[in-house]
Coordinates of C-alpha atoms in Angstrom, one line a residue:
E369 CA 23.2 -3.6 -166.2
D370 CA 24.0 -1.1 -169.2
E371 CA 23.0 2.4 -168.4
R372 CA 22.4 4.6 -171.2
L373 CA 22.6 8.6 -171.1
Q374 CA 19.2 10.1 -172.2
H375 CA 19.5 13.3 -173.9
R376 CA 16.7 15.9 -174.4
I377 CA 16.9 17.8 -177.9
V378 CA 14.9 20.9 -178.3
F379 CA 14.1 22.2 -181.9
M380 CA 13.0 25.9 -182.2
F381 CA 11.4 26.8 -185.4
E382 CA 10.7 30.4 -186.8
L383 CA 8.0 31.2 -189.1
I384 CA 9.6 33.2 -192.1
E385 CA 6.5 33.1 -194.7
F386 CA 3.9 30.9 -195.5
D387 CA 1.7 30.7 -198.7
G388 CA -2.0 31.2 -198.7
E389 CA -4.2 33.9 -196.8
D390 CA -4.6 34.8 -193.1
P391 CA -8.3 33.9 -192.3
L392 CA -8.2 36.8 -189.7
T393 CA -7.7 39.3 -192.5
W394 CA -10.9 38.1 -194.3
T395 CA -13.6 40.5 -194.2
P396 CA -16.4 40.6 -193.4
A397 CA -16.3 38.4 -190.4
L398 CA -17.8 35.3 -190.6
D399 CA -18.4 35.3 -194.4
D400 CA -18.6 32.0 -196.2
R401 CA -14.6 31.8 -196.3
W402 CA -14.6 31.6 -192.5
L403 CA -17.2 28.8 -192.5
S404 CA -15.6 26.7 -195.1
H405 CA -12.1 27.1 -193.6
S406 CA -13.4 26.0 -190.0
I407 CA -15.5 23.0 -191.6
D408 CA -12.3 21.9 -193.4
R409 CA -10.2 21.9 -190.2
H410 CA -13.1 20.2 -188.4
E411 CA -13.3 17.5 -190.9
K412 CA -9.5 17.0 -190.7
G413 CA -9.8 16.7 -187.1
V414 CA -12.2 13.8 -187.7
L415 CA -9.9 12.1 -189.6
A416 CA -7.1 12.4 -187.3
F417 CA -9.2 11.2 -184.3
N418 CA -10.3 8.1 -186.4
A419 CA -6.7 7.4 -187.2
G420 CA -6.1 7.4 -183.5
R421 CA -4.0 10.6 -183.5
F422 CA -5.8 12.3 -180.7
R423 CA -3.5 15.1 -179.8
L424 CA -3.4 16.2 -183.5
A425 CA -7.2 15.9 -183.8
S426 CA -7.8 17.9 -180.6
E427 CA -5.5 20.7 -181.7
R428 CA -7.5 20.9 -185.2
F429 CA -10.8 21.0 -183.3
R430 CA -9.4 23.7 -181.1
R431 CA -8.0 25.9 -183.7
A432 CA -11.3 25.8 -185.7
A433 CA -13.4 26.7 -182.6
N434 CA -11.1 29.5 -181.7
L435 CA -11.3 31.0 -185.1
L436 CA -15.0 31.0 -185.0
N437 CA -15.1 32.3 -181.7
V438 CA -13.0 35.5 -182.9
G439 CA -15.2 35.8 -186.0
I440 CA -18.5 35.8 -184.0
A441 CA -17.0 38.4 -181.7
W442 CA -15.9 40.7 -184.5
H443 CA -19.4 39.9 -186.3
L444 CA -21.2 41.1 -183.4
R445 CA -19.4 44.3 -182.9
D446 CA -19.8 45.1 -186.5
V447 CA -23.8 44.4 -186.4
S448 CA -24.0 46.4 -183.2
F449 CA -22.4 49.5 -185.0
N450 CA -24.4 49.2 -188.3
R451 CA -27.6 48.8 -186.4
G452 CA -26.8 52.0 -184.2
K453 CA -26.7 50.0 -181.2
P454 CA -23.8 50.0 -178.5
A455 CA -21.8 46.8 -178.5
P456 CA -20.5 45.3 -175.4
A457 CA -17.5 46.9 -174.0
D458 CA -15.5 43.7 -174.6
F459 CA -16.4 43.6 -178.2
L460 CA -14.7 47.2 -178.7
I461 CA -11.5 46.1 -177.2
S462 CA -10.9 42.6 -178.5
A463 CA -12.5 39.3 -179.6
T464 CA -14.5 37.9 -176.6
P465 CA -14.3 34.1 -176.1
L466 CA -17.8 32.4 -176.9
E467 CA -17.7 30.5 -173.7
Q468 CA -18.0 33.9 -171.8
M469 CA -21.1 34.6 -173.6
H470 CA -24.5 33.5 -173.3
E471 CA -26.7 32.7 -176.2
S472 CA -29.0 35.6 -175.5
S473 CA -25.8 38.0 -176.0
F474 CA -25.5 37.5 -179.5
V475 CA -28.8 35.9 -180.9
A476 CA -30.8 39.1 -180.2
V477 CA -28.0 41.2 -181.9
A478 CA -27.1 38.9 -184.9
G479 CA -30.3 37.2 -185.4
S480 CA -29.6 33.7 -187.3
G481 CA -27.4 33.2 -190.6
N482 CA -23.8 32.6 -190.2
V483 CA -23.6 33.2 -186.6
L484 CA -25.8 30.2 -185.6
T485 CA -24.1 28.3 -188.2
A486 CA -20.7 29.1 -186.7
L487 CA -22.1 28.3 -183.2
G488 CA -23.1 24.9 -184.1
L489 CA -19.7 24.0 -185.6
I490 CA -17.9 25.4 -182.7
H491 CA -20.2 23.0 -180.4
K492 CA -18.9 20.1 -182.8
C493 CA -15.5 21.2 -182.3
W494 CA -15.4 21.4 -178.8
L495 CA -17.2 18.0 -178.3
G496 CA -14.7 16.5 -180.7
A497 CA -11.8 18.1 -178.9
S498 CA -13.5 16.7 -175.5
Q499 CA -13.4 13.2 -177.0
C500 CA -9.8 13.7 -177.9
E501 CA -9.0 14.7 -174.5
F502 CA -10.8 11.7 -172.9
A503 CA -8.9 9.3 -175.1
L504 CA -5.7 11.0 -173.5
G505 CA -6.8 10.6 -170.1
R506 CA -6.9 14.4 -169.5
Y507 CA -10.3 14.5 -167.8
E508 CA -10.1 17.9 -166.4
V509 CA -9.7 19.2 -169.9
V510 CA -12.8 17.0 -171.0
G511 CA -14.8 19.0 -168.2
R512 CA -13.6 22.4 -169.7
Y513 CA -14.4 21.6 -173.2
S514 CA -17.7 20.3 -172.4
E515 CA -18.7 23.4 -170.1
A516 CA -17.6 25.6 -173.0
V517 CA -20.9 23.9 -174.8
L518 CA -22.8 24.2 -171.9
C519 CA -22.4 27.9 -171.5
T520 CA -24.5 28.6 -174.8
D521 CA -26.4 25.2 -174.7
P522 CA -27.1 24.2 -171.1
E523 CA -29.1 21.1 -172.1
N524 CA -26.7 19.9 -174.6
S525 CA -26.8 16.0 -174.2
H526 CA -23.4 15.4 -175.6
A527 CA -21.8 18.0 -173.4
L528 CA -23.6 16.8 -170.3
L529 CA -22.5 13.1 -170.8
G530 CA -18.9 14.3 -171.5
R531 CA -18.9 16.2 -168.3
A532 CA -20.4 13.2 -166.6
S533 CA -17.7 10.9 -167.9
A534 CA -15.0 13.2 -166.9
L535 CA -16.4 13.6 -163.4
S536 CA -16.8 9.6 -162.9
A537 CA -13.2 9.2 -163.9
L538 CA -12.1 11.7 -161.6
G539 CA -14.0 10.1 -158.9
Y540 CA -17.0 12.4 -158.5
G541 CA -19.7 9.8 -159.2
E542 CA -22.5 11.8 -157.5
K543 CA -21.8 14.8 -159.6
A544 CA -21.7 12.8 -162.7
M545 CA -25.1 11.3 -161.9
E546 CA -26.6 14.7 -161.9
D547 CA -25.5 15.4 -165.3
V548 CA -26.8 11.9 -166.5
K549 CA -30.2 12.5 -164.5
R550 CA -30.4 16.0 -166.5
V551 CA -30.1 14.1 -169.8
L552 CA -32.7 11.4 -168.9
A553 CA -35.3 13.9 -167.8
R554 CA -35.7 15.2 -171.3
E555 CA -34.7 12.0 -173.1
P556 CA -35.5 8.9 -171.0
R557 CA -34.4 6.4 -173.5
H558 CA -31.1 8.0 -174.3
K559 CA -28.8 4.8 -174.7
D560 CA -25.5 6.3 -173.7
A561 CA -27.1 8.0 -170.7
L562 CA -28.8 4.7 -169.5
Q563 CA -25.6 3.1 -170.0
L564 CA -23.4 5.5 -168.0
L565 CA -26.1 5.7 -165.3
R566 CA -25.9 1.9 -164.8
E567 CA -22.1 2.1 -164.6
L568 CA -22.3 4.8 -162.0
E569 CA -24.8 2.9 -159.8
L570 CA -22.6 -0.2 -160.2
A571 CA -19.7 1.8 -158.9
R572 CA -21.6 3.3 -156.1
S573 CA -22.8 -0.1 -154.8
L574 CA -19.4 -1.6 -155.0
K575 CA -18.1 1.2 -153.0
N576 CA -20.7 0.9 -150.4
E577 CA -19.9 -2.8 -150.4
A578 CA -16.3 -2.1 -149.6
S579 CA -17.0 0.3 -147.0
E580 CA -19.2 -2.3 -145.3
G581 CA -16.6 -4.7 -145.7
E582 CA -13.8 -2.5 -144.1
G583 CA -16.1 -1.6 -141.3
E584 CA -16.8 -5.6 -140.8
E585 CA -12.9 -6.0 -140.7
I586 CA -12.5 -3.3 -138.2
D587 CA -15.1 -4.8 -135.9
A588 CA -13.4 -8.2 -136.3
V589 CA -10.1 -6.8 -135.1
L590 CA -11.8 -4.9 -132.1
T591 CA -13.6 -8.2 -131.0
D592 CA -10.5 -10.1 -130.8
E593 CA -8.8 -7.1 -128.9
F594 CA -11.3 -7.1 -126.3
E595 CA -11.9 -10.8 -126.1
A596 CA -8.0 -11.0 -125.2
M597 CA -8.6 -8.6 -122.4
R598 CA -11.4 -10.2 -121.2
A599 CA -9.7 -13.9 -121.0
R600 CA -6.7 -11.9 -119.1
L601 CA -9.4 -10.8 -116.6
E602 CA -10.9 -14.2 -116.3
Y603 CA -7.4 -15.8 -115.8
A604 CA -6.5 -13.4 -113.2
R605 CA -10.0 -14.0 -111.3
V606 CA -9.4 -17.8 -111.4
V607 CA -5.6 -17.7 -110.0
D608 CA -6.8 -14.8 -107.7
D609 CA -4.0 -12.6 -108.7
G610 CA -4.6 -8.9 -108.1
A611 CA -1.6 -7.5 -110.0
K612 CA -2.8 -9.4 -113.2
A613 CA -6.1 -8.2 -112.6
E614 CA -4.9 -4.5 -112.2
E615 CA -2.8 -4.6 -115.4
A616 CA -5.7 -6.1 -117.5
L617 CA -8.3 -3.6 -116.1
A618 CA -5.9 -0.6 -116.8
D619 CA -5.4 -2.0 -120.3
L620 CA -9.1 -2.3 -120.8
A621 CA -9.7 1.5 -119.4
G622 CA -7.3 2.4 -122.2
A623 CA -9.1 0.8 -124.8
F624 CA -12.6 1.3 -123.7
P625 CA -13.3 4.7 -125.8
R626 CA -13.4 2.2 -129.0
L627 CA -16.1 0.2 -127.4
N628 CA -19.8 0.7 -128.2
A629 CA -23.0 -0.7 -126.8
R630 CA -23.4 -3.6 -129.1
R631 CA -19.7 -4.6 -128.7
L632 CA -19.9 -4.5 -124.9
A633 CA -23.0 -6.7 -125.0
A634 CA -21.4 -9.0 -127.2
L635 CA -18.5 -9.5 -125.0
H636 CA -20.5 -9.8 -121.7
L637 CA -18.1 -7.5 -119.8
R638 CA -20.6 -6.1 -117.6
R639 CA -21.2 -9.1 -115.7
L640 CA -17.6 -9.7 -115.4
L641 CA -16.7 -6.4 -114.2
A642 CA -19.6 -6.5 -111.5
A643 CA -18.0 -9.8 -110.1
L644 CA -14.5 -8.2 -110.2
E645 CA -15.8 -5.3 -108.1
A646 CA -17.8 -7.5 -105.6
A647 CA -14.6 -9.9 -105.2
P648 CA -11.5 -8.2 -106.5
P649 CA -8.8 -10.8 -107.1
G650 CA -6.2 -11.0 -104.3
G651 CA -8.4 -8.4 -102.4
S652 CA -7.0 -5.5 -104.5
A653 CA -8.5 -2.5 -103.7
V654 CA -7.1 -1.0 -107.1
A655 CA -8.6 -3.6 -109.1
Q656 CA -11.9 -3.0 -107.4
M657 CA -11.7 0.7 -108.1
L658 CA -10.9 0.2 -111.8
A659 CA -13.7 -2.4 -112.2
R660 CA -16.1 0.2 -110.7
E661 CA -15.2 3.0 -112.9
L662 CA -15.3 0.8 -115.9
L663 CA -18.9 -0.3 -115.1
A664 CA -19.8 3.5 -114.7
D665 CA -18.5 4.0 -118.1
A666 CA -20.5 0.8 -119.5
T667 CA -23.5 2.4 -117.9
R668 CA -23.0 5.7 -119.8
L669 CA -22.6 3.7 -123.1
D670 CA -26.3 2.6 -122.8

């Protein structure tokens, strides 16, 4: 077979100049230019998502959200200064990511207006990015984007269901169900939540059935093993062979910890052991002693 060498080519680009304005130079922070630029980025992200270009769409959503994060942080700092109120220390040093702030941290300072408009757009961007990452199979990232929304809107249904879908895909069905039930507690007829709940309940049911099936399979294997030992003991008793009885009883003693009361009763071992103790094959004292000890173990199982 022909083997072809594979080579990786790395291209490095350096940005020399660009046409247009740098949004971070626009003042005041969060004026209409910030919002219109971010809305444009969001709309281009939606177009990329609809075209199946999930990585590109996720990047556009992420950049728009990050720009608004910076704008909100700068805006809050400026508003705090203008009102003569001390701004949080984080704002004096750098822009604080929105997901590290609680709603009360900025609504009380900034009121409504562009801040809340920006917040709503950020939520749309993070939720859009979450959908992109889910399509790409990067479920841990889906969870992070969903939680970024939940930090400032703890009951956001889309974010809760996004996180639930990610948890389900990662195998955390019970945790996923908690998020779904939070949505249904407020919106009992939420179509997507009801669908996801049905899927989670079905997955849990199938998992339980699989576990029961594995348990039954293990029971069958153990039953076959002990049935074989019982047959060996019966044979040693019939032919009155003390050596064979000793060997079979020693094997039974080694396997005895895997027995439970139900299996013991099903195999009728107690009666056989009592007969071997009363009349050991070949008059074997060793077989008699082993049978007595196993009878004592059987009594403790009860």
